[in-house]
Amino acid sequence: MRSDRQVSTIRLVVEAVRLASSLAVKEITLFSDEVDRIVGVVSGWTLWGGAILLLACVSGFLLLMALVKGLGALIGSEAIAAVIGAAPFALAAVLLTLWGLRKMDLRR
């Protein structure tokens, strides 16, 4: 026969395991809720940042188009104005291409 002391110890261990399990479930739920909240905040900020970046690119393009049209009206040729407007971008593309090729050179 078991003594009352052994039974009470077993009951205490069982109760401790039950409480620890309950606490672990609550901690995991709390962690999951916090992760969901953080993901929501980060995705919201990312969405706003993407929208701002998109609007900035569109605004820059529209400004460039207005400058080319204005330059075309000043010099009388929209084609020449387009070449003048595109020249800095073409130069930047050539310079970046040369820089990239130099960086990828395997002999260095």
PDB file of N, CA and C in Angstrom:
ATOM      1  N   MET A   1       0.822  -1.164   0.000  1.00  0.00           N
ATOM      2  CA  MET A   1       0.000   0.000   0.000  1.00  0.00           C
ATOM      3  C   MET A   1       0.882   1.249   0.000  1.00  0.00           C
ATOM      4  N   ARG A   2       0.380   2.231  -0.671  1.00  0.00           N
ATOM      5  CA  ARG A   2       1.125   3.486  -0.703  1.00  0.00           C
ATOM      6  C   ARG A   2       0.774   4.315   0.510  1.00  0.00           C
ATOM      7  N   SER A   3       1.741   5.039   0.922  1.00  0.00           N
ATOM      8  CA  SER A   3       1.474   5.913   2.059  1.00  0.00           C
ATOM      9  C   SER A   3       0.845   7.211   1.549  1.00  0.00           C
ATOM     10  N   ASP A   4       0.279   7.945   2.457  1.00  0.00           N
ATOM     11  CA  ASP A   4      -0.356   9.213   2.091  1.00  0.00           C
ATOM     12  C   ASP A   4       0.672  10.206   1.551  1.00  0.00           C
ATOM     13  N   ARG A   5       1.894  10.049   2.037  1.00  0.00           N
ATOM     14  CA  ARG A   5       2.959  10.950   1.590  1.00  0.00           C
ATOM     15  C   ARG A   5       3.299  10.704   0.124  1.00  0.00           C
ATOM     16  N   GLN A   6       3.363   9.448  -0.311  1.00  0.00           N
ATOM     17  CA  GLN A   6       3.650   9.117  -1.710  1.00  0.00           C
ATOM     18  C   GLN A   6       2.520   9.605  -2.614  1.00  0.00           C
ATOM     19  N   VAL A   7       1.280   9.427  -2.188  1.00  0.00           N
ATOM     20  CA  VAL A   7       0.129   9.842  -2.980  1.00  0.00           C
ATOM     21  C   VAL A   7       0.114  11.362  -3.142  1.00  0.00           C
ATOM     22  N   SER A   8       0.384  12.077  -2.078  1.00  0.00           N
ATOM     23  CA  SER A   8       0.371  13.538  -2.166  1.00  0.00           C
ATOM     24  C   SER A   8       1.524  14.038  -3.049  1.00  0.00           C
ATOM     25  N   THR A   9       2.677  13.354  -3.008  1.00  0.00           N
ATOM     26  CA  THR A   9       3.795  13.734  -3.873  1.00  0.00           C
ATOM     27  C   THR A   9       3.439  13.500  -5.329  1.00  0.00           C
ATOM     28  N   ILE A  10       2.822  12.382  -5.634  1.00  0.00           N
ATOM     29  CA  ILE A  10       2.409  12.083  -7.005  1.00  0.00           C
ATOM     30  C   ILE A  10       1.383  13.111  -7.475  1.00  0.00           C
ATOM     31  N   ARG A  11       0.437  13.452  -6.610  1.00  0.00           N
ATOM     32  CA  ARG A  11      -0.573  14.449  -6.971  1.00  0.00           C
ATOM     33  C   ARG A  11       0.083  15.811  -7.222  1.00  0.00           C
ATOM     34  N   LEU A  12       1.065  16.155  -6.403  1.00  0.00           N
ATOM     35  CA  LEU A  12       1.762  17.422  -6.596  1.00  0.00           C
ATOM     36  C   LEU A  12       2.519  17.438  -7.930  1.00  0.00           C
ATOM     37  N   VAL A  13       3.175  16.337  -8.273  1.00  0.00           N
ATOM     38  CA  VAL A  13       3.902  16.250  -9.541  1.00  0.00           C
ATOM     39  C   VAL A  13       2.936  16.340 -10.709  1.00  0.00           C
ATOM     40  N   VAL A  14       1.818  15.610 -10.623  1.00  0.00           N
ATOM     41  CA  VAL A  14       0.818  15.645 -11.694  1.00  0.00           C
ATOM     42  C   VAL A  14       0.262  17.067 -11.849  1.00  0.00           C
ATOM     43  N   GLU A  15      -0.022  17.716 -10.746  1.00  0.00           N
ATOM     44  CA  GLU A  15      -0.545  19.095 -10.776  1.00  0.00           C
ATOM     45  C   GLU A  15       0.492  20.051 -11.356  1.00  0.00           C
ATOM     46  N   ALA A  16       1.772  19.865 -11.003  1.00  0.00           N
ATOM     47  CA  ALA A  16       2.844  20.712 -11.536  1.00  0.00           C
ATOM     48  C   ALA A  16       2.980  20.528 -13.044  1.00  0.00           C
ATOM     49  N   VAL A  17       2.892  19.278 -13.518  1.00  0.00           N
ATOM     50  CA  VAL A  17       2.979  19.007 -14.957  1.00  0.00           C
ATOM     51  C   VAL A  17       1.795  19.640 -15.676  1.00  0.00           C
ATOM     52  N   ARG A  18       0.598  19.533 -15.094  1.00  0.00           N
ATOM     53  CA  ARG A  18      -0.596  20.113 -15.705  1.00  0.00           C
ATOM     54  C   ARG A  18      -0.475  21.639 -15.791  1.00  0.00           C
ATOM     55  N   LEU A  19      -0.016  22.266 -14.715  1.00  0.00           N
ATOM     56  CA  LEU A  19       0.146  23.718 -14.714  1.00  0.00           C
ATOM     57  C   LEU A  19       1.240  24.168 -15.685  1.00  0.00           C
ATOM     58  N   ALA A  20       2.332  23.410 -15.740  1.00  0.00           N
ATOM     59  CA  ALA A  20       3.410  23.749 -16.669  1.00  0.00           C
ATOM     60  C   ALA A  20       2.934  23.629 -18.116  1.00  0.00           C
ATOM     61  N   SER A  21       2.148  22.612 -18.401  1.00  0.00           N
ATOM     62  CA  SER A  21       1.597  22.439 -19.739  1.00  0.00           C
ATOM     63  C   SER A  21       0.668  23.590 -20.095  1.00  0.00           C
ATOM     64  N   SER A  22      -0.178  23.967 -19.159  1.00  0.00           N
ATOM     65  CA  SER A  22      -1.089  25.090 -19.383  1.00  0.00           C
ATOM     66  C   SER A  22      -0.304  26.383 -19.617  1.00  0.00           C
ATOM     67  N   LEU A  23       0.730  26.598 -18.835  1.00  0.00           N
ATOM     68  CA  LEU A  23       1.551  27.789 -18.999  1.00  0.00           C
ATOM     69  C   LEU A  23       2.264  27.791 -20.349  1.00  0.00           C
ATOM     70  N   ALA A  24       2.762  26.634 -20.761  1.00  0.00           N
ATOM     71  CA  ALA A  24       3.442  26.538 -22.055  1.00  0.00           C
ATOM     72  C   ALA A  24       2.483  26.868 -23.201  1.00  0.00           C
ATOM     73  N   VAL A  25       1.248  26.367 -23.131  1.00  0.00           N
ATOM     74  CA  VAL A  25       0.255  26.662 -24.167  1.00  0.00           C
ATOM     75  C   VAL A  25      -0.038  28.159 -24.210  1.00  0.00           C
ATOM     76  N   LYS A  26      -0.152  28.781 -23.040  1.00  0.00           N
ATOM     77  CA  LYS A  26      -0.412  30.221 -22.990  1.00  0.00           C
ATOM     78  C   LYS A  26       0.764  31.019 -23.545  1.00  0.00           C
ATOM     79  N   GLU A  27       1.979  30.603 -23.244  1.00  0.00           N
ATOM     80  CA  GLU A  27       3.169  31.289 -23.753  1.00  0.00           C
ATOM     81  C   GLU A  27       3.250  31.182 -25.270  1.00  0.00           C
ATOM     82  N   ILE A  28       2.967  29.997 -25.802  1.00  0.00           N
ATOM     83  CA  ILE A  28       3.006  29.802 -27.254  1.00  0.00           C
ATOM     84  C   ILE A  28       1.934  30.646 -27.929  1.00  0.00           C
ATOM     85  N   THR A  29       0.752  30.721 -27.335  1.00  0.00           N
ATOM     86  CA  THR A  29      -0.320  31.551 -27.885  1.00  0.00           C
ATOM     87  C   THR A  29       0.075  33.019 -27.868  1.00  0.00           C
ATOM     88  N   LEU A  30       0.659  33.475 -26.765  1.00  0.00           N
ATOM     89  CA  LEU A  30       1.105  34.861 -26.663  1.00  0.00           C
ATOM     90  C   LEU A  30       2.182  35.166 -27.697  1.00  0.00           C
ATOM     91  N   PHE A  31       3.138  34.256 -27.857  1.00  0.00           N
ATOM     92  CA  PHE A  31       4.198  34.428 -28.848  1.00  0.00           C
ATOM     93  C   PHE A  31       3.617  34.505 -30.255  1.00  0.00           C
ATOM     94  N   SER A  32       2.665  33.630 -30.558  1.00  0.00           N
ATOM     95  CA  SER A  32       2.032  33.616 -31.876  1.00  0.00           C
ATOM     96  C   SER A  32       1.291  34.927 -32.137  1.00  0.00           C
ATOM     97  N   ASP A  33       0.587  35.429 -31.131  1.00  0.00           N
ATOM     98  CA  ASP A  33      -0.122  36.700 -31.286  1.00  0.00           C
ATOM     99  C   ASP A  33       0.850  37.852 -31.529  1.00  0.00           C
ATOM    100  N   GLU A  34       1.963  37.866 -30.818  1.00  0.00           N
ATOM    101  CA  GLU A  34       2.963  38.917 -31.001  1.00  0.00           C
ATOM    102  C   GLU A  34       3.592  38.846 -32.396  1.00  0.00           C
ATOM    103  N   VAL A  35       3.897  37.646 -32.856  1.00  0.00           N
ATOM    104  CA  VAL A  35       4.470  37.492 -34.193  1.00  0.00           C
ATOM    105  C   VAL A  35       3.479  37.969 -35.243  1.00  0.00           C
ATOM    106  N   ASP A  36       2.201  37.613 -35.091  1.00  0.00           N
ATOM    107  CA  ASP A  36       1.180  38.071 -36.038  1.00  0.00           C
ATOM    108  C   ASP A  36       1.080  39.594 -36.050  1.00  0.00           C
ATOM    109  N   ARG A  37       1.154  40.213 -34.875  1.00  0.00           N
ATOM    110  CA  ARG A  37       1.074  41.666 -34.802  1.00  0.00           C
ATOM    111  C   ARG A  37       2.295  42.310 -35.468  1.00  0.00           C
ATOM    112  N   ILE A  38       3.471  41.770 -35.219  1.00  0.00           N
ATOM    113  CA  ILE A  38       4.692  42.317 -35.813  1.00  0.00           C
ATOM    114  C   ILE A  38       4.673  42.159 -37.327  1.00  0.00           C
ATOM    115  N   VAL A  39       4.222  40.998 -37.802  1.00  0.00           N
ATOM    116  CA  VAL A  39       4.133  40.779 -39.249  1.00  0.00           C
ATOM    117  C   VAL A  39       3.159  41.770 -39.872  1.00  0.00           C
ATOM    118  N   GLY A  40       2.050  42.038 -39.192  1.00  0.00           N
ATOM    119  CA  GLY A  40       1.086  43.011 -39.698  1.00  0.00           C
ATOM    120  C   GLY A  40       1.675  44.409 -39.803  1.00  0.00           C
ATOM    121  N   VAL A  41       2.416  44.812 -38.789  1.00  0.00           N
ATOM    122  CA  VAL A  41       3.024  46.144 -38.792  1.00  0.00           C
ATOM    123  C   VAL A  41       4.081  46.242 -39.892  1.00  0.00           C
ATOM    124  N   VAL A  42       4.933  45.231 -39.995  1.00  0.00           N
ATOM    125  CA  VAL A  42       6.000  45.260 -41.003  1.00  0.00           C
ATOM    126  C   VAL A  42       5.415  45.240 -42.408  1.00  0.00           C
ATOM    127  N   SER A  43       4.411  44.413 -42.646  1.00  0.00           N
ATOM    128  CA  SER A  43       3.822  44.368 -43.985  1.00  0.00           C
ATOM    129  C   SER A  43       3.101  45.672 -44.305  1.00  0.00           C
ATOM    130  N   GLY A  44       2.488  46.299 -43.301  1.00  0.00           N
ATOM    131  CA  GLY A  44       1.851  47.592 -43.537  1.00  0.00           C
ATOM    132  C   GLY A  44       2.856  48.659 -43.928  1.00  0.00           C
ATOM    133  N   TRP A  45       3.972  48.721 -43.193  1.00  0.00           N
ATOM    134  CA  TRP A  45       5.008  49.702 -43.522  1.00  0.00           C
ATOM    135  C   TRP A  45       5.633  49.413 -44.884  1.00  0.00           C
ATOM    136  N   THR A  46       5.793  48.139 -45.205  1.00  0.00           N
ATOM    137  CA  THR A  46       6.352  47.781 -46.508  1.00  0.00           C
ATOM    138  C   THR A  46       5.411  48.194 -47.634  1.00  0.00           C
ATOM    139  N   LEU A  47       4.118  47.994 -47.419  1.00  0.00           N
ATOM    140  CA  LEU A  47       3.133  48.388 -48.419  1.00  0.00           C
ATOM    141  C   LEU A  47       3.156  49.901 -48.631  1.00  0.00           C
ATOM    142  N   TRP A  48       3.207  50.658 -47.537  1.00  0.00           N
ATOM    143  CA  TRP A  48       3.278  52.111 -47.669  1.00  0.00           C
ATOM    144  C   TRP A  48       4.573  52.534 -48.354  1.00  0.00           C
ATOM    145  N   GLY A  49       5.681  51.910 -47.984  1.00  0.00           N
ATOM    146  CA  GLY A  49       6.956  52.246 -48.619  1.00  0.00           C
ATOM    147  C   GLY A  49       6.941  51.954 -50.104  1.00  0.00           C
ATOM    148  N   GLY A  50       6.349  50.833 -50.490  1.00  0.00           N
ATOM    149  CA  GLY A  50       6.239  50.486 -51.904  1.00  0.00           C
ATOM    150  C   GLY A  50       5.369  51.472 -52.659  1.00  0.00           C
ATOM    151  N   ALA A  51       4.269  51.884 -52.036  1.00  0.00           N
ATOM    152  CA  ALA A  51       3.389  52.862 -52.678  1.00  0.00           C
ATOM    153  C   ALA A  51       4.097  54.201 -52.855  1.00  0.00           C
ATOM    154  N   ILE A  52       4.840  54.620 -51.837  1.00  0.00           N
ATOM    155  CA  ILE A  52       5.577  55.879 -51.932  1.00  0.00           C
ATOM    156  C   ILE A  52       6.647  55.796 -53.017  1.00  0.00           C
ATOM    157  N   LEU A  53       7.354  54.680 -53.086  1.00  0.00           N
ATOM    158  CA  LEU A  53       8.382  54.496 -54.105  1.00  0.00           C
ATOM    159  C   LEU A  53       7.773  54.508 -55.502  1.00  0.00           C
ATOM    160  N   LEU A  54       6.642  53.836 -55.662  1.00  0.00           N
ATOM    161  CA  LEU A  54       5.957  53.817 -56.960  1.00  0.00           C
ATOM    162  C   LEU A  54       5.520  55.220 -57.366  1.00  0.00           C
ATOM    163  N   LEU A  55       4.934  55.959 -56.431  1.00  0.00           N
ATOM    164  CA  LEU A  55       4.500  57.321 -56.750  1.00  0.00           C
ATOM    165  C   LEU A  55       5.691  58.225 -57.067  1.00  0.00           C
ATOM    166  N   ALA A  56       6.800  58.044 -56.374  1.00  0.00           N
ATOM    167  CA  ALA A  56       7.991  58.836 -56.657  1.00  0.00           C
ATOM    168  C   ALA A  56       8.529  58.536 -58.055  1.00  0.00           C
ATOM    169  N   CYS A  57       8.532  57.268 -58.450  1.00  0.00           N
ATOM    170  CA  CYS A  57       9.008  56.905 -59.792  1.00  0.00           C
ATOM    171  C   CYS A  57       8.097  57.474 -60.870  1.00  0.00           C
ATOM    172  N   VAL A  58       6.801  57.357 -60.658  1.00  0.00           N
ATOM    173  CA  VAL A  58       5.851  57.896 -61.640  1.00  0.00           C
ATOM    174  C   VAL A  58       5.983  59.412 -61.729  1.00  0.00           C
ATOM    175  N   SER A  59       6.135  60.068 -60.581  1.00  0.00           N
ATOM    176  CA  SER A  59       6.292  61.528 -60.578  1.00  0.00           C
ATOM    177  C   SER A  59       7.568  61.942 -61.315  1.00  0.00           C
ATOM    178  N   GLY A  60       8.651  61.215 -61.059  1.00  0.00           N
ATOM    179  CA  GLY A  60       9.895  61.512 -61.762  1.00  0.00           C
ATOM    180  C   GLY A  60       9.774  61.325 -63.256  1.00  0.00           C
ATOM    181  N   PHE A  61       9.083  60.273 -63.673  1.00  0.00           N
ATOM    182  CA  PHE A  61       8.882  60.029 -65.104  1.00  0.00           C
ATOM    183  C   PHE A  61       8.045  61.145 -65.729  1.00  0.00           C
ATOM    184  N   LEU A  62       6.958  61.535 -65.047  1.00  0.00           N
ATOM    185  CA  LEU A  62       6.117  62.613 -65.568  1.00  0.00           C
ATOM    186  C   LEU A  62       6.873  63.934 -65.634  1.00  0.00           C
ATOM    187  N   LEU A  63       7.710  64.201 -64.637  1.00  0.00           N
ATOM    188  CA  LEU A  63       8.526  65.410 -64.662  1.00  0.00           C
ATOM    189  C   LEU A  63       9.508  65.376 -65.830  1.00  0.00           C
ATOM    190  N   LEU A  64      10.139  64.231 -66.043  1.00  0.00           N
ATOM    191  CA  LEU A  64      11.063  64.097 -67.171  1.00  0.00           C
ATOM    192  C   LEU A  64      10.335  64.302 -68.499  1.00  0.00           C
ATOM    193  N   MET A  65       9.147  63.731 -68.616  1.00  0.00           N
ATOM    194  CA  MET A  65       8.371  63.897 -69.856  1.00  0.00           C
ATOM    195  C   MET A  65       8.007  65.366 -70.068  1.00  0.00           C
ATOM    196  N   ALA A  66       7.620  66.068 -69.006  1.00  0.00           N
ATOM    197  CA  ALA A  66       7.282  67.493 -69.120  1.00  0.00           C
ATOM    198  C   ALA A  66       8.515  68.302 -69.518  1.00  0.00           C
ATOM    199  N   LEU A  67       9.677  67.974 -68.959  1.00  0.00           N
ATOM    200  CA  LEU A  67      10.901  68.688 -69.329  1.00  0.00           C
ATOM    201  C   LEU A  67      11.271  68.459 -70.788  1.00  0.00           C
ATOM    202  N   VAL A  68      11.113  67.239 -71.264  1.00  0.00           N
ATOM    203  CA  VAL A  68      11.417  66.930 -72.667  1.00  0.00           C
ATOM    204  C   VAL A  68      10.449  67.675 -73.583  1.00  0.00           C
ATOM    205  N   LYS A  69       9.164  67.682 -73.220  1.00  0.00           N
ATOM    206  CA  LYS A  69       8.175  68.410 -74.033  1.00  0.00           C
ATOM    207  C   LYS A  69       8.495  69.908 -74.053  1.00  0.00           C
ATOM    208  N   GLY A  70       8.834  70.450 -72.885  1.00  0.00           N
ATOM    209  CA  GLY A  70       9.179  71.873 -72.828  1.00  0.00           C
ATOM    210  C   GLY A  70      10.426  72.190 -73.624  1.00  0.00           C
ATOM    211  N   LEU A  71      11.439  71.339 -73.509  1.00  0.00           N
ATOM    212  CA  LEU A  71      12.665  71.538 -74.286  1.00  0.00           C
ATOM    213  C   LEU A  71      12.378  71.412 -75.774  1.00  0.00           C
ATOM    214  N   GLY A  72      11.498  70.462 -76.120  1.00  0.00           N
ATOM    215  CA  GLY A  72      11.112  70.307 -77.532  1.00  0.00           C
ATOM    216  C   GLY A  72      10.411  71.547 -78.054  1.00  0.00           C
ATOM    217  N   ALA A  73       9.584  72.160 -77.238  1.00  0.00           N
ATOM    218  CA  ALA A  73       8.906  73.391 -77.663  1.00  0.00           C
ATOM    219  C   ALA A  73       9.908  74.542 -77.799  1.00  0.00           C
ATOM    220  N   LEU A  74      10.934  74.576 -76.950  1.00  0.00           N
ATOM    221  CA  LEU A  74      11.929  75.642 -77.021  1.00  0.00           C
ATOM    222  C   LEU A  74      12.825  75.530 -78.246  1.00  0.00           C
ATOM    223  N   ILE A  75      13.282  74.304 -78.549  1.00  0.00           N
ATOM    224  CA  ILE A  75      14.225  74.164 -79.667  1.00  0.00           C
ATOM    225  C   ILE A  75      13.521  73.812 -80.970  1.00  0.00           C
ATOM    226  N   GLY A  76      12.235  73.493 -80.902  1.00  0.00           N
ATOM    227  CA  GLY A  76      11.479  73.253 -82.128  1.00  0.00           C
ATOM    228  C   GLY A  76      11.531  71.823 -82.627  1.00  0.00           C
ATOM    229  N   SER A  77      12.195  70.921 -81.948  1.00  0.00           N
ATOM    230  CA  SER A  77      12.259  69.522 -82.369  1.00  0.00           C
ATOM    231  C   SER A  77      12.141  68.621 -81.140  1.00  0.00           C
ATOM    232  N   GLU A  78      11.054  67.871 -81.127  1.00  0.00           N
ATOM    233  CA  GLU A  78      10.844  66.981 -79.984  1.00  0.00           C
ATOM    234  C   GLU A  78      11.806  65.790 -80.018  1.00  0.00           C
ATOM    235  N   ALA A  79      12.217  65.377 -81.203  1.00  0.00           N
ATOM    236  CA  ALA A  79      13.142  64.250 -81.326  1.00  0.00           C
ATOM    237  C   ALA A  79      14.512  64.608 -80.727  1.00  0.00           C
ATOM    238  N   ILE A  80      14.998  65.800 -81.041  1.00  0.00           N
ATOM    239  CA  ILE A  80      16.290  66.231 -80.481  1.00  0.00           C
ATOM    240  C   ILE A  80      16.169  66.406 -78.964  1.00  0.00           C
ATOM    241  N   ALA A  81      15.037  66.918 -78.522  1.00  0.00           N
ATOM    242  CA  ALA A  81      14.810  67.076 -77.089  1.00  0.00           C
ATOM    243  C   ALA A  81      14.794  65.703 -76.393  1.00  0.00           C
ATOM    244  N   ALA A  82      14.223  64.699 -77.041  1.00  0.00           N
ATOM    245  CA  ALA A  82      14.203  63.352 -76.469  1.00  0.00           C
ATOM    246  C   ALA A  82      15.612  62.784 -76.367  1.00  0.00           C
ATOM    247  N   VAL A  83      16.428  63.030 -77.385  1.00  0.00           N
ATOM    248  CA  VAL A  83      17.819  62.559 -77.343  1.00  0.00           C
ATOM    249  C   VAL A  83      18.578  63.261 -76.225  1.00  0.00           C
ATOM    250  N   ILE A  84      18.364  64.572 -76.087  1.00  0.00           N
ATOM    251  CA  ILE A  84      19.032  65.315 -75.016  1.00  0.00           C
ATOM    252  C   ILE A  84      18.558  64.817 -73.652  1.00  0.00           C
ATOM    253  N   GLY A  85      17.270  64.533 -73.527  1.00  0.00           N
ATOM    254  CA  GLY A  85      16.730  64.039 -72.256  1.00  0.00           C
ATOM    255  C   GLY A  85      17.205  62.640 -71.906  1.00  0.00           C
ATOM    256  N   ALA A  86      17.425  61.816 -72.934  1.00  0.00           N
ATOM    257  CA  ALA A  86      17.853  60.440 -72.706  1.00  0.00           C
ATOM    258  C   ALA A  86      19.362  60.303 -72.558  1.00  0.00           C
ATOM    259  N   ALA A  87      20.114  61.303 -72.983  1.00  0.00           N
ATOM    260  CA  ALA A  87      21.579  61.221 -72.970  1.00  0.00           C
ATOM    261  C   ALA A  87      22.161  60.936 -71.576  1.00  0.00           C
ATOM    262  N   PRO A  88      21.711  61.608 -70.506  1.00  0.00           N
ATOM    263  CA  PRO A  88      22.288  61.286 -69.191  1.00  0.00           C
ATOM    264  C   PRO A  88      22.025  59.844 -68.763  1.00  0.00           C
ATOM    265  N   PHE A  89      20.851  59.326 -69.106  1.00  0.00           N
ATOM    266  CA  PHE A  89      20.532  57.954 -68.746  1.00  0.00           C
ATOM    267  C   PHE A  89      21.356  56.957 -69.559  1.00  0.00           C
ATOM    268  N   ALA A  90      21.556  57.256 -70.843  1.00  0.00           N
ATOM    269  CA  ALA A  90      22.390  56.395 -71.681  1.00  0.00           C
ATOM    270  C   ALA A  90      23.836  56.410 -71.189  1.00  0.00           C
ATOM    271  N   LEU A  91      24.319  57.592 -70.827  1.00  0.00           N
ATOM    272  CA  LEU A  91      25.684  57.699 -70.298  1.00  0.00           C
ATOM    273  C   LEU A  91      25.823  56.923 -68.988  1.00  0.00           C
ATOM    274  N   ALA A  92      24.830  57.048 -68.112  1.00  0.00           N
ATOM    275  CA  ALA A  92      24.863  56.311 -66.848  1.00  0.00           C
ATOM    276  C   ALA A  92      24.839  54.804 -67.100  1.00  0.00           C
ATOM    277  N   ALA A  93      24.049  54.351 -68.080  1.00  0.00           N
ATOM    278  CA  ALA A  93      23.990  52.926 -68.407  1.00  0.00           C
ATOM    279  C   ALA A  93      25.335  52.425 -68.919  1.00  0.00           C
ATOM    280  N   VAL A  94      25.986  53.216 -69.770  1.00  0.00           N
ATOM    281  CA  VAL A  94      27.297  52.817 -70.300  1.00  0.00           C
ATOM    282  C   VAL A  94      28.331  52.757 -69.177  1.00  0.00           C
ATOM    283  N   LEU A  95      28.329  53.787 -68.314  1.00  0.00           N
ATOM    284  CA  LEU A  95      29.297  53.801 -67.218  1.00  0.00           C
ATOM    285  C   LEU A  95      29.067  52.643 -66.244  1.00  0.00           C
ATOM    286  N   LEU A  96      27.816  52.354 -65.920  1.00  0.00           N
ATOM    287  CA  LEU A  96      27.528  51.230 -65.027  1.00  0.00           C
ATOM    288  C   LEU A  96      27.893  49.892 -65.669  1.00  0.00           C
ATOM    289  N   THR A  97      27.690  49.784 -66.976  1.00  0.00           N
ATOM    290  CA  THR A  97      28.076  48.553 -67.681  1.00  0.00           C
ATOM    291  C   THR A  97      29.587  48.352 -67.642  1.00  0.00           C
ATOM    292  N   LEU A  98      30.329  49.414 -67.913  1.00  0.00           N
ATOM    293  CA  LEU A  98      31.794  49.307 -67.870  1.00  0.00           C
ATOM    294  C   LEU A  98      32.284  48.994 -66.458  1.00  0.00           C
ATOM    295  N   TRP A  99      31.701  49.639 -65.459  1.00  0.00           N
ATOM    296  CA  TRP A  99      32.074  49.377 -64.068  1.00  0.00           C
ATOM    297  C   TRP A  99      31.772  47.926 -63.697  1.00  0.00           C
ATOM    298  N   GLY A 100      30.601  47.430 -64.109  1.00  0.00           N
ATOM    299  CA  GLY A 100      30.223  46.045 -63.814  1.00  0.00           C
ATOM    300  C   GLY A 100      31.134  45.045 -64.501  1.00  0.00           C
ATOM    301  N   LEU A 101      31.480  45.318 -65.746  1.00  0.00           N
ATOM    302  CA  LEU A 101      32.389  44.411 -66.465  1.00  0.00           C
ATOM    303  C   LEU A 101      33.767  44.395 -65.811  1.00  0.00           C
ATOM    304  N   ARG A 102      34.219  45.563 -65.352  1.00  0.00           N
ATOM    305  CA  ARG A 102      35.510  45.613 -64.679  1.00  0.00           C
ATOM    306  C   ARG A 102      35.463  44.846 -63.349  1.00  0.00           C
ATOM    307  N   LYS A 103      34.349  44.942 -62.642  1.00  0.00           N
ATOM    308  CA  LYS A 103      34.219  44.214 -61.366  1.00  0.00           C
ATOM    309  C   LYS A 103      34.125  42.711 -61.590  1.00  0.00           C
ATOM    310  N   MET A 104      33.590  42.293 -62.730  1.00  0.00           N
ATOM    311  CA  MET A 104      33.443  40.856 -62.991  1.00  0.00           C
ATOM    312  C   MET A 104      34.662  40.249 -63.647  1.00  0.00           C
ATOM    313  N   ASP A 105      35.661  41.041 -63.927  1.00  0.00           N
ATOM    314  CA  ASP A 105      36.873  40.540 -64.565  1.00  0.00           C
ATOM    315  C   ASP A 105      37.530  39.483 -63.652  1.00  0.00           C
ATOM    316  N   LEU A 106      37.699  38.288 -64.171  1.00  0.00           N
ATOM    317  CA  LEU A 106      38.221  37.187 -63.385  1.00  0.00           C
ATOM    318  C   LEU A 106      39.738  37.271 -63.153  1.00  0.00           C
ATOM    319  N   ARG A 107      40.405  38.067 -63.948  1.00  0.00           N
ATOM    320  CA  ARG A 107      41.858  38.165 -63.811  1.00  0.00           C
ATOM    321  C   ARG A 107      42.272  39.047 -62.650  1.00  0.00           C
ATOM    322  N   ARG A 108      41.362  39.784 -62.061  1.00  0.00           N
ATOM    323  CA  ARG A 108      41.700  40.686 -60.957  1.00  0.00           C
ATOM    324  C   ARG A 108      41.788  39.952 -59.659  1.00  0.00           C
TER     325      ARG A 108
END
